[in-house]
Short mmCIF file of C-alpha atoms and ligand atoms in Angstrom, two decimals:
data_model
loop_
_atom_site.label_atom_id
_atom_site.label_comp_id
_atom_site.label_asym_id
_atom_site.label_seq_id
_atom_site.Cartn_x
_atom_site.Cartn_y
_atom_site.Cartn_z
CA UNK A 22 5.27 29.12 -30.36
CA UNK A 23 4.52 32.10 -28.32
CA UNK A 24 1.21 30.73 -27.53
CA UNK A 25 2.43 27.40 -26.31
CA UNK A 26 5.05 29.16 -24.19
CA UNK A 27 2.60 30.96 -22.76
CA UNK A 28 0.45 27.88 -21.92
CA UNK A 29 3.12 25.58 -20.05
CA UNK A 30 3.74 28.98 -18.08
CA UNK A 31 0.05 29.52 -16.96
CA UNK A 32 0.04 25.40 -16.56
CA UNK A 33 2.81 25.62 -14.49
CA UNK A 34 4.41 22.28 -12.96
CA UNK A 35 2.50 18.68 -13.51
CA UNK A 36 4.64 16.60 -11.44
CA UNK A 37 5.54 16.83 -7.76
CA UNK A 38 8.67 17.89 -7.69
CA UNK A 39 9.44 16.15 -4.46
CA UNK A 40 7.10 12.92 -3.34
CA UNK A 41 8.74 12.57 -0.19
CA UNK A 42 6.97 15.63 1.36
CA UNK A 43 3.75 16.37 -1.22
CA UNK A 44 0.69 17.19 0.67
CA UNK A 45 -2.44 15.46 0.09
CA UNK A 46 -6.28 16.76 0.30
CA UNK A 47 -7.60 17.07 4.39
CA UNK A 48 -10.12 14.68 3.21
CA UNK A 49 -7.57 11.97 2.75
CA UNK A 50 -7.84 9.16 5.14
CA UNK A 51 -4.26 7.90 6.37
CA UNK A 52 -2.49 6.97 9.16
CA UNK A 53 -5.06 6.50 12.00
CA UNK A 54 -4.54 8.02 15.50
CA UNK A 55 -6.89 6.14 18.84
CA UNK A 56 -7.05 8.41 22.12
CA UNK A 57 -6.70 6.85 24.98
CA UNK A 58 -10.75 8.61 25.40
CA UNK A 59 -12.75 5.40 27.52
CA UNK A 60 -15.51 4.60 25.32
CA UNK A 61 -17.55 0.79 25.35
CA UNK A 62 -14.69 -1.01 23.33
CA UNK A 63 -16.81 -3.66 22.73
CA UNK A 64 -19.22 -1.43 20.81
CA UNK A 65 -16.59 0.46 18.90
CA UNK A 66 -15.11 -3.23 17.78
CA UNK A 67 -18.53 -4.36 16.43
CA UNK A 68 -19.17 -1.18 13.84
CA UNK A 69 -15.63 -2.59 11.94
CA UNK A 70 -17.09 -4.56 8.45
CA UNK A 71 -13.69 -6.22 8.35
CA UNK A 72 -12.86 -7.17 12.50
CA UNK A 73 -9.95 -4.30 11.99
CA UNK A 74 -10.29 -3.29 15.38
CA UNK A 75 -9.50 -5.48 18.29
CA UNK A 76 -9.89 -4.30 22.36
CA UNK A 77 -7.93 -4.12 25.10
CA UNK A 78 -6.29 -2.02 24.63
CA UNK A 79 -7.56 -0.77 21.37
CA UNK A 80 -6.20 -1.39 17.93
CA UNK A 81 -6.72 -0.85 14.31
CA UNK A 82 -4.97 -3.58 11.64
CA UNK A 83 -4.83 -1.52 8.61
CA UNK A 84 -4.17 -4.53 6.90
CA UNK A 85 -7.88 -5.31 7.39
CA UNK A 86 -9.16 -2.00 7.51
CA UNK A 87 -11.07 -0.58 4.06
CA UNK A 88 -10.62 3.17 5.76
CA UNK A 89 -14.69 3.25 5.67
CA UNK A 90 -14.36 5.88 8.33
CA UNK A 91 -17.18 4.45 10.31
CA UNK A 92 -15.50 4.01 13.48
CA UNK A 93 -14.26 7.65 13.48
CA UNK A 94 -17.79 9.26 12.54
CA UNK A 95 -19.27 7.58 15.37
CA UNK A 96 -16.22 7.96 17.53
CA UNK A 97 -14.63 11.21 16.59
CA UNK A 98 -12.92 11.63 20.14
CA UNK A 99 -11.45 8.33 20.33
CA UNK A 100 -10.40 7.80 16.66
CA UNK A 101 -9.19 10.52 14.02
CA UNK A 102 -7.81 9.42 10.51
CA UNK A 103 -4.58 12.10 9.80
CA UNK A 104 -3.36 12.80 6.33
CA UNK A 105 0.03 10.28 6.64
CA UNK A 106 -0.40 8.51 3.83
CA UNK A 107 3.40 6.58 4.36
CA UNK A 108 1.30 2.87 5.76
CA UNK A 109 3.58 0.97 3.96
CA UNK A 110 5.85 -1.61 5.87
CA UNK A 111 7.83 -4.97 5.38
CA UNK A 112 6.45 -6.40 8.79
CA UNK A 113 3.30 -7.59 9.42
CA UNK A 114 2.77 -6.66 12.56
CA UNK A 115 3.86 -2.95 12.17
CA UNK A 116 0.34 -2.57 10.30
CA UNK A 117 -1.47 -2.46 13.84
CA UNK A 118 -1.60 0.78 15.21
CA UNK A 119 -2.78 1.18 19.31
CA UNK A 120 -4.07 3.54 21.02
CA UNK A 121 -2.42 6.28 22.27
CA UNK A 122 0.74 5.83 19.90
CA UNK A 123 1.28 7.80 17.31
CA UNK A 124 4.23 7.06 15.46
CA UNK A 125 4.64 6.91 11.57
CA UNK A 126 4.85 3.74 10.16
CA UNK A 127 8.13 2.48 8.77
CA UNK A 128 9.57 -0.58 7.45
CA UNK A 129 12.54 -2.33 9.71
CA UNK A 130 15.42 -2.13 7.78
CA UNK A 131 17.10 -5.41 9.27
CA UNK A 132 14.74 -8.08 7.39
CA UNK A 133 15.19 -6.13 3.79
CA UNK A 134 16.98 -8.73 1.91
CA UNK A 135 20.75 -7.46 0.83
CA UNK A 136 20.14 -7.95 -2.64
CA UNK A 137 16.92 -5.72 -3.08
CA UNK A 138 19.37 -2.53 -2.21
CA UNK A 139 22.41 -3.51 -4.37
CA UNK A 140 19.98 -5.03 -7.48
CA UNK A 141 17.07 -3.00 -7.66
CA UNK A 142 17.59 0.75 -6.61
CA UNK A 143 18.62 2.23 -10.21
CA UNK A 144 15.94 0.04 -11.96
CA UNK A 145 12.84 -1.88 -10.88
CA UNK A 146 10.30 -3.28 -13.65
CA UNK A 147 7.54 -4.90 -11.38
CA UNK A 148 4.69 -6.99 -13.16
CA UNK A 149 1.39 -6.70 -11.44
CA UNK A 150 -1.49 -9.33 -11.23
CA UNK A 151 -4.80 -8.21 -10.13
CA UNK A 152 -5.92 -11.79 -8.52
CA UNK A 153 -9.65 -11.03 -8.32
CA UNK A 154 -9.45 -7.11 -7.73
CA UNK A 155 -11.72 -4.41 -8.25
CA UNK A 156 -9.73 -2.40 -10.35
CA UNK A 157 -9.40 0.56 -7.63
CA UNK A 158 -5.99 -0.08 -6.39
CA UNK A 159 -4.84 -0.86 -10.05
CA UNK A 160 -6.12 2.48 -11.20
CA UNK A 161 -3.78 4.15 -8.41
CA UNK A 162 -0.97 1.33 -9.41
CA UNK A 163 -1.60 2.79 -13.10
CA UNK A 164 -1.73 6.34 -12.25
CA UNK A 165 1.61 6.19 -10.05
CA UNK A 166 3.42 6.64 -13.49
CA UNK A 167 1.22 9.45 -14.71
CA UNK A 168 2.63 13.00 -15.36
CA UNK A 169 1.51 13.75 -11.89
CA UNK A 170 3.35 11.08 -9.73
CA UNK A 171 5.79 10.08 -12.40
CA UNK A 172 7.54 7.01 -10.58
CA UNK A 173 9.71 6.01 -13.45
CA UNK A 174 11.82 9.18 -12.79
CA UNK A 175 13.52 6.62 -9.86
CA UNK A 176 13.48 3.82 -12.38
CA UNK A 177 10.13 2.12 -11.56
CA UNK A 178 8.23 0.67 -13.64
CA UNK A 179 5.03 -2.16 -14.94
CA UNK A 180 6.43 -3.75 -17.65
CA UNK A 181 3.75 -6.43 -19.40
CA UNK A 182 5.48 -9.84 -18.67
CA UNK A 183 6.91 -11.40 -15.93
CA UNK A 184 10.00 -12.34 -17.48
CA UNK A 185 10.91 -9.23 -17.87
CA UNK A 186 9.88 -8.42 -13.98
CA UNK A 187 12.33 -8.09 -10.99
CA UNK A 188 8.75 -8.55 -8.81
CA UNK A 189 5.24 -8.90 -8.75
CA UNK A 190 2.73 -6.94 -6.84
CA UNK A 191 -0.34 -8.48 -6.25
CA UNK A 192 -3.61 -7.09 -5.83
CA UNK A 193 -6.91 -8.46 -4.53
CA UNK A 194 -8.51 -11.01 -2.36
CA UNK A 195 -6.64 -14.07 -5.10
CA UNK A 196 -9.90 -15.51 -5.93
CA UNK A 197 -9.42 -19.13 -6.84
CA UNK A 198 -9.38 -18.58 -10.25
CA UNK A 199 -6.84 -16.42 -9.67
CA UNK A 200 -4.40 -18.51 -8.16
CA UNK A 201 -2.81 -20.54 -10.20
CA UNK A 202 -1.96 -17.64 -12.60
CA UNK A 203 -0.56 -15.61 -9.89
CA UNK A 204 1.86 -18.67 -8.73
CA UNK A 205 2.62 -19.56 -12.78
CA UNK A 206 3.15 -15.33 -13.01
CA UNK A 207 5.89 -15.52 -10.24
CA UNK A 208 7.11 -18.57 -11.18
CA UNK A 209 7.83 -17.04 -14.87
CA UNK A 210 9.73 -14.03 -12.69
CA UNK A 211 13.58 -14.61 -12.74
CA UNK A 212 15.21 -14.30 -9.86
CA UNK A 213 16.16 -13.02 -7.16
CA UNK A 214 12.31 -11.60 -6.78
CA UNK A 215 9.82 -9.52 -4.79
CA UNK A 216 6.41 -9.40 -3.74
CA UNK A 217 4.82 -6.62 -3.14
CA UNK A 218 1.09 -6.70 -1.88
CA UNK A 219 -0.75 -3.65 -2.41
CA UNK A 220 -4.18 -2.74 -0.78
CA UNK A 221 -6.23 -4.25 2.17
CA UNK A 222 -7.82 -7.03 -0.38
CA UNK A 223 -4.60 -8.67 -1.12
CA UNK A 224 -3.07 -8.12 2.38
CA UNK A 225 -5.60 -9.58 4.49
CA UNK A 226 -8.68 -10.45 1.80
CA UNK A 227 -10.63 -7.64 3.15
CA UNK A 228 -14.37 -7.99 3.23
CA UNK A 229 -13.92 -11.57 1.56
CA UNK A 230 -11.83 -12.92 4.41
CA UNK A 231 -12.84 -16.04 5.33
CA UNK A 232 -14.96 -16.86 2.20
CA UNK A 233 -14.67 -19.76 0.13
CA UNK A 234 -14.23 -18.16 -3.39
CA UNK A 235 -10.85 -17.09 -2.63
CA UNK A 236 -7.34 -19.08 -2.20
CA UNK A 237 -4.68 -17.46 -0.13
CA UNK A 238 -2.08 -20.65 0.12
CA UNK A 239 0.45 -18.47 -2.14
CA UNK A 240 0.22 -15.22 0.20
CA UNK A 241 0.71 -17.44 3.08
CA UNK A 242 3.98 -19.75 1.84
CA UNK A 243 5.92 -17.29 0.23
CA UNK A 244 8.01 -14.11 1.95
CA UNK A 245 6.05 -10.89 1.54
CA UNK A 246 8.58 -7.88 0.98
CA UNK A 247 6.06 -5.09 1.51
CA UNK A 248 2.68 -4.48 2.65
CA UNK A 249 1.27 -1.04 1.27
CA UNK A 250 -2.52 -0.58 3.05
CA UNK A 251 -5.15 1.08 1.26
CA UNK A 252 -8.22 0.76 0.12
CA UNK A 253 -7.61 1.73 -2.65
CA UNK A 254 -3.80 2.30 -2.12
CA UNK A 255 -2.68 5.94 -2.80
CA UNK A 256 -0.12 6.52 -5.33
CA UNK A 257 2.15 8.39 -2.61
CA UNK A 258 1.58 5.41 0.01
CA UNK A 259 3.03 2.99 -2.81
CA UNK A 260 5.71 5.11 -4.77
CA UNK A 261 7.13 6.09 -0.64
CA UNK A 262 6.85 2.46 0.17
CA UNK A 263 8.77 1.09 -2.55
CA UNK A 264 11.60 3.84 -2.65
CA UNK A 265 11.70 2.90 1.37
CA UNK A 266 11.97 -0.45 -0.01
CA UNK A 267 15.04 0.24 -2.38
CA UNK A 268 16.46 2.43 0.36
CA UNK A 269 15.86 5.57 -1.86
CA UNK A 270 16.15 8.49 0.28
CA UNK A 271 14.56 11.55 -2.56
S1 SF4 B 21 -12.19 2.75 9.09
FE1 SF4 B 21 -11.19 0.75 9.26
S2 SF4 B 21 -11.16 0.30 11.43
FE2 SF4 B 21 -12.68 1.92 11.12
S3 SF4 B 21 -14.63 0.86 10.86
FE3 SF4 B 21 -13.80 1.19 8.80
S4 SF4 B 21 -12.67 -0.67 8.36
FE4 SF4 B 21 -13.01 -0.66 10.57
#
Protein backbone atom coordinates (compact mmCIF):
# COMPACT_ATOMS: atom_id res chain seq x y z
CA UNK A 1 0.00 0.00 0.00
CA UNK A 2 2.86 2.11 0.97
CA UNK A 3 4.49 1.39 -2.24
CA UNK A 4 1.58 2.36 -4.40
CA UNK A 5 1.20 5.57 -2.39
CA UNK A 6 4.41 6.29 -3.04
CA UNK A 7 4.07 5.73 -6.83
CA UNK A 8 0.90 8.01 -7.64
CA UNK A 9 3.03 10.63 -5.55
CA UNK A 10 6.26 10.41 -7.71
CA UNK A 11 3.59 10.05 -10.85
CA UNK A 12 2.07 12.99 -9.85
CA UNK A 13 -1.07 14.39 -11.92
CA UNK A 14 -2.17 12.56 -15.43
CA UNK A 15 -4.77 14.87 -16.46
CA UNK A 16 -4.67 18.61 -17.15
CA UNK A 17 -6.23 20.00 -14.58
CA UNK A 18 -7.42 22.93 -16.61
CA UNK A 19 -7.69 22.53 -20.72
CA UNK A 20 -8.59 25.95 -21.19
CA UNK A 21 -5.01 27.25 -20.57
CA UNK A 22 -2.60 23.84 -20.94
CA UNK A 23 0.48 24.60 -22.82
CA UNK A 24 1.51 22.62 -25.68
CA UNK A 25 5.21 21.63 -27.04
CA UNK A 26 7.05 24.95 -29.10
CA UNK A 27 7.10 22.52 -31.85
CA UNK A 28 3.36 22.56 -32.17
CA UNK A 29 2.08 24.16 -35.25
CA UNK A 30 -1.16 26.37 -34.55
CA UNK A 31 -2.61 29.41 -35.23
CA UNK A 32 -0.59 30.98 -38.12
CA UNK A 33 0.62 34.64 -38.01
CA UNK A 34 1.63 36.50 -41.97
CA UNK A 35 3.79 39.83 -41.64
CA UNK A 36 2.97 42.30 -43.63
CA UNK A 37 7.16 41.52 -44.85
CA UNK A 38 6.83 42.16 -49.13
CA UNK A 39 7.94 39.00 -50.49
CA UNK A 40 6.90 37.61 -54.45
CA UNK A 41 3.28 36.50 -53.35
CA UNK A 42 2.96 34.71 -56.28
CA UNK A 43 5.89 32.46 -55.34
CA UNK A 44 4.92 32.01 -51.74
CA UNK A 45 1.20 30.88 -53.14
CA UNK A 46 2.71 28.20 -55.44
CA UNK A 47 4.87 26.16 -52.55
CA UNK A 48 1.05 25.47 -50.81
CA UNK A 49 0.22 21.40 -51.79
CA UNK A 50 -3.37 22.26 -51.00
CA UNK A 51 -3.92 26.19 -52.74
CA UNK A 52 -4.22 27.29 -48.78
CA UNK A 53 -2.74 30.45 -49.50
CA UNK A 54 -4.29 33.01 -51.71
CA UNK A 55 -2.56 36.79 -52.60
CA UNK A 56 -3.42 40.04 -52.34
CA UNK A 57 -3.29 40.59 -49.69
CA UNK A 58 -2.07 37.37 -48.31
CA UNK A 59 -4.03 34.60 -46.70
CA UNK A 60 -3.89 31.20 -45.26
CA UNK A 61 -7.42 28.92 -45.24
CA UNK A 62 -6.65 26.56 -42.54
CA UNK A 63 -9.42 24.71 -43.71
CA UNK A 64 -7.15 23.67 -46.61
CA UNK A 65 -4.00 23.89 -44.99
CA UNK A 66 -2.23 20.29 -43.79
CA UNK A 67 0.21 22.66 -41.44
CA UNK A 68 3.23 21.10 -43.70
CA UNK A 69 5.17 24.12 -42.60
CA UNK A 70 6.60 24.65 -46.01
CA UNK A 71 5.60 28.07 -46.52
CA UNK A 72 7.12 29.17 -43.16
CA UNK A 73 10.60 27.30 -43.69
CA UNK A 74 11.03 29.05 -46.81
CA UNK A 75 9.41 32.21 -45.58
CA UNK A 76 10.27 32.49 -41.95
CA UNK A 77 9.89 36.44 -41.97
CA UNK A 78 6.65 36.58 -43.58
CA UNK A 79 4.93 33.52 -42.00
CA UNK A 80 5.43 32.02 -38.35
CA UNK A 81 3.12 29.12 -37.04
CA UNK A 82 2.43 30.13 -32.96
CA UNK A 83 1.44 27.52 -30.45
CA UNK A 84 -2.65 28.61 -30.43
CA UNK A 85 -3.98 25.57 -30.92
CA UNK A 86 -7.95 27.11 -30.32
CA UNK A 87 -8.66 26.97 -34.74
CA UNK A 88 -11.88 25.83 -34.13
CA UNK A 89 -14.94 27.96 -35.40
CA UNK A 90 -18.69 27.64 -36.51
CA UNK A 91 -18.08 30.00 -39.61
CA UNK A 92 -16.47 29.21 -42.53
CA UNK A 93 -14.96 32.06 -43.33
CA UNK A 94 -13.35 32.75 -39.86
CA UNK A 95 -10.84 29.82 -40.93
CA UNK A 96 -8.86 32.41 -43.21
CA UNK A 97 -6.39 34.19 -41.44
CA UNK A 98 -4.58 37.57 -43.36
CA UNK A 99 -1.80 39.07 -43.03
CA UNK A 100 -0.97 41.29 -40.55
CA UNK A 101 -3.96 40.21 -38.17
CA UNK A 102 -3.47 38.38 -35.47
CA UNK A 103 -6.41 37.64 -33.60
CA UNK A 104 -7.45 34.22 -32.03
CA UNK A 105 -9.94 32.44 -33.69
CA UNK A 106 -13.40 32.15 -32.19
CA UNK A 107 -16.70 30.94 -33.08
CA UNK A 108 -19.66 33.79 -33.47
CA UNK A 109 -21.94 33.11 -30.94
CA UNK A 110 -25.09 34.51 -32.89
CA UNK A 111 -25.46 31.46 -35.50
CA UNK A 112 -25.08 28.68 -32.49
CA UNK A 113 -28.42 27.17 -32.64
CA UNK A 114 -30.51 27.77 -29.13
CA UNK A 115 -30.95 24.30 -28.56
CA UNK A 116 -27.20 23.10 -28.64
CA UNK A 117 -26.72 25.35 -25.22
CA UNK A 118 -29.93 24.32 -23.38
CA UNK A 119 -29.69 20.33 -24.74
CA UNK A 120 -26.25 19.45 -24.88
CA UNK A 121 -23.96 21.25 -22.25
CA UNK A 122 -24.32 18.60 -19.24
CA UNK A 123 -24.11 15.63 -21.74
CA UNK A 124 -22.96 15.15 -25.33
CA UNK A 125 -22.49 11.45 -26.79
CA UNK A 126 -21.19 12.23 -30.41
CA UNK A 127 -20.79 9.19 -32.92
CA UNK A 128 -17.92 9.61 -35.25
CA UNK A 129 -17.53 8.29 -38.91
CA UNK A 130 -14.20 8.28 -40.43
CA UNK A 131 -15.50 8.71 -44.26
CA UNK A 132 -12.26 7.66 -45.95
CA UNK A 133 -9.68 8.96 -43.22
CA UNK A 134 -6.32 8.13 -42.38
CA UNK A 135 -6.79 7.29 -38.99
CA UNK A 136 -4.61 10.41 -37.66
CA UNK A 137 -7.31 12.69 -36.60
CA UNK A 138 -9.27 9.62 -35.14
CA UNK A 139 -6.30 8.68 -33.04
CA UNK A 140 -6.44 12.38 -31.51
CA UNK A 141 -10.52 12.01 -31.56
CA UNK A 142 -9.70 8.66 -29.49
CA UNK A 143 -7.10 10.01 -27.31
CA UNK A 144 -9.27 13.22 -26.29
CA UNK A 145 -10.86 10.81 -23.64
CA UNK A 146 -7.58 9.38 -22.43
CA UNK A 147 -6.35 9.92 -18.79
CA UNK A 148 -4.46 12.82 -20.18
CA UNK A 149 -7.23 15.00 -21.86
CA UNK A 150 -10.11 13.28 -20.17
CA UNK A 151 -13.12 15.04 -22.06
CA UNK A 152 -15.84 13.03 -20.47
CA UNK A 153 -15.16 14.97 -17.18
CA UNK A 154 -17.62 17.82 -19.14
CA UNK A 155 -19.87 15.02 -20.27
CA UNK A 156 -18.43 14.24 -23.74
CA UNK A 157 -18.35 11.39 -25.12
CA UNK A 158 -18.12 8.54 -28.55
CA UNK A 159 -20.64 6.29 -27.90
CA UNK A 160 -20.76 3.25 -30.74
CA UNK A 161 -24.17 3.95 -32.48
CA UNK A 162 -25.80 6.70 -33.80
CA UNK A 163 -28.93 6.26 -32.11
CA UNK A 164 -27.59 6.78 -29.18
CA UNK A 165 -25.66 10.09 -30.64
CA UNK A 166 -26.73 13.78 -30.09
CA UNK A 167 -24.08 14.38 -33.30
CA UNK A 168 -21.74 13.09 -35.61
CA UNK A 169 -18.30 14.27 -36.36
CA UNK A 170 -16.99 13.41 -39.48
CA UNK A 171 -13.61 12.84 -40.52
CA UNK A 172 -11.91 12.58 -43.91
CA UNK A 173 -12.09 13.53 -47.49
CA UNK A 174 -15.93 11.18 -47.61
CA UNK A 175 -14.66 8.97 -50.23
CA UNK A 176 -17.57 7.68 -52.25
CA UNK A 177 -17.79 4.67 -50.56
CA UNK A 178 -18.11 6.51 -47.74
CA UNK A 179 -21.03 8.43 -48.39
CA UNK A 180 -23.87 6.78 -48.19
CA UNK A 181 -22.95 5.41 -44.71
CA UNK A 182 -22.18 8.76 -43.42
CA UNK A 183 -25.78 10.16 -44.67
CA UNK A 184 -27.60 6.58 -43.38
CA UNK A 185 -25.21 7.30 -39.92
CA UNK A 186 -26.87 10.81 -39.49
CA UNK A 187 -29.94 9.87 -40.65
CA UNK A 188 -30.05 7.02 -37.75
CA UNK A 189 -29.07 10.24 -35.28
CA UNK A 190 -32.27 11.50 -33.44
CA UNK A 191 -32.78 14.78 -33.35
CA UNK A 192 -32.17 17.83 -32.86
CA UNK A 193 -28.36 17.01 -34.21
CA UNK A 194 -24.84 18.28 -34.88
CA UNK A 195 -22.10 18.01 -37.16
CA UNK A 196 -19.00 18.46 -36.29
CA UNK A 197 -16.13 18.24 -38.97
CA UNK A 198 -12.85 17.61 -37.64
CA UNK A 199 -9.47 18.01 -39.57
CA UNK A 200 -8.51 19.69 -42.95
CA UNK A 201 -9.62 16.29 -44.94
CA UNK A 202 -13.17 16.50 -43.99
CA UNK A 203 -13.35 20.36 -44.00
CA UNK A 204 -12.13 21.11 -47.31
CA UNK A 205 -10.91 17.37 -48.72
CA UNK A 206 -7.40 18.38 -48.32
CA UNK A 207 -4.90 17.02 -50.78
CA UNK A 208 -7.88 15.04 -52.48
CA UNK A 209 -9.83 18.17 -53.31
CA UNK A 210 -11.02 18.10 -56.51
CA UNK A 211 -10.54 14.32 -57.17
CA UNK A 212 -13.02 12.02 -58.33
CA UNK A 213 -12.86 9.24 -55.61
CA UNK A 214 -14.48 11.36 -53.16
CA UNK A 215 -18.29 12.69 -52.72
CA UNK A 216 -18.81 15.84 -50.78
CA UNK A 217 -22.78 16.47 -51.68
CA UNK A 218 -23.54 15.70 -47.79
CA UNK A 219 -20.83 18.33 -46.44
CA UNK A 220 -22.19 20.76 -48.83
CA UNK A 221 -26.31 20.41 -48.15
CA UNK A 222 -26.35 20.09 -44.64
CA UNK A 223 -25.47 22.98 -41.76
CA UNK A 224 -21.97 22.45 -40.41
CA UNK A 225 -21.90 23.39 -36.55
CA UNK A 226 -18.11 23.44 -36.19
CA UNK A 227 -15.06 23.35 -38.12
CA UNK A 228 -11.98 22.17 -35.93
CA UNK A 229 -8.62 22.50 -38.46
CA UNK A 230 -5.89 20.19 -38.11
CA UNK A 231 -4.06 17.97 -39.70
CA UNK A 232 -4.31 15.82 -37.62
CA UNK A 233 -6.61 17.80 -35.19
CA UNK A 234 -5.12 18.22 -31.65
CA UNK A 235 -7.01 16.96 -28.81
CA UNK A 236 -6.98 20.59 -27.14
CA UNK A 237 -8.12 22.26 -30.61
CA UNK A 238 -11.25 19.79 -30.48
CA UNK A 239 -12.11 19.35 -26.66
CA UNK A 240 -11.81 23.81 -26.66
CA UNK A 241 -13.89 23.82 -29.75
CA UNK A 242 -16.64 21.80 -28.62
CA UNK A 243 -16.89 23.22 -24.95
CA UNK A 244 -16.93 26.77 -27.07
CA UNK A 245 -19.58 25.02 -28.83
CA UNK A 246 -21.75 24.10 -25.66
CA UNK A 247 -20.87 27.51 -24.27
CA UNK A 248 -18.71 25.81 -21.52
CA UNK A 249 -16.63 28.38 -20.03
CA UNK A 250 -13.90 25.73 -17.68
S1 LIG B 1 1.63 25.06 -43.89
FE1 LIG B 1 -0.40 25.23 -44.83
S2 LIG B 1 -0.36 27.14 -45.93
FE2 LIG B 1 1.77 26.59 -45.53
S3 LIG B 1 2.44 25.45 -47.33
FE3 LIG B 1 1.71 23.93 -45.85
S4 LIG B 1 -0.42 23.61 -46.37
FE4 LIG B 1 0.20 25.51 -47.38
Amino acid sequence: MLQTLKILYHQGKQYIPDLRKAKVPGIFRGRPEISMEKVDEKALSEVCPTNAISVDPVRIDLGKCTFCSECSRLYPGKIFFTTDYRLATNERNRLIISEGVSSVISLNPDIIRKEIHKLFSGSLKLRQVSAGGDNSTELELNASGNVNFDMGRYGIEFVASPRHADGIVITGPVSKNMAEPLRLTFEATPSPKIIILAGTDAISGGIFEGSQAIDRRFIEQNHIDLYIPGNPVHPLTFINGVLDLLGIKS
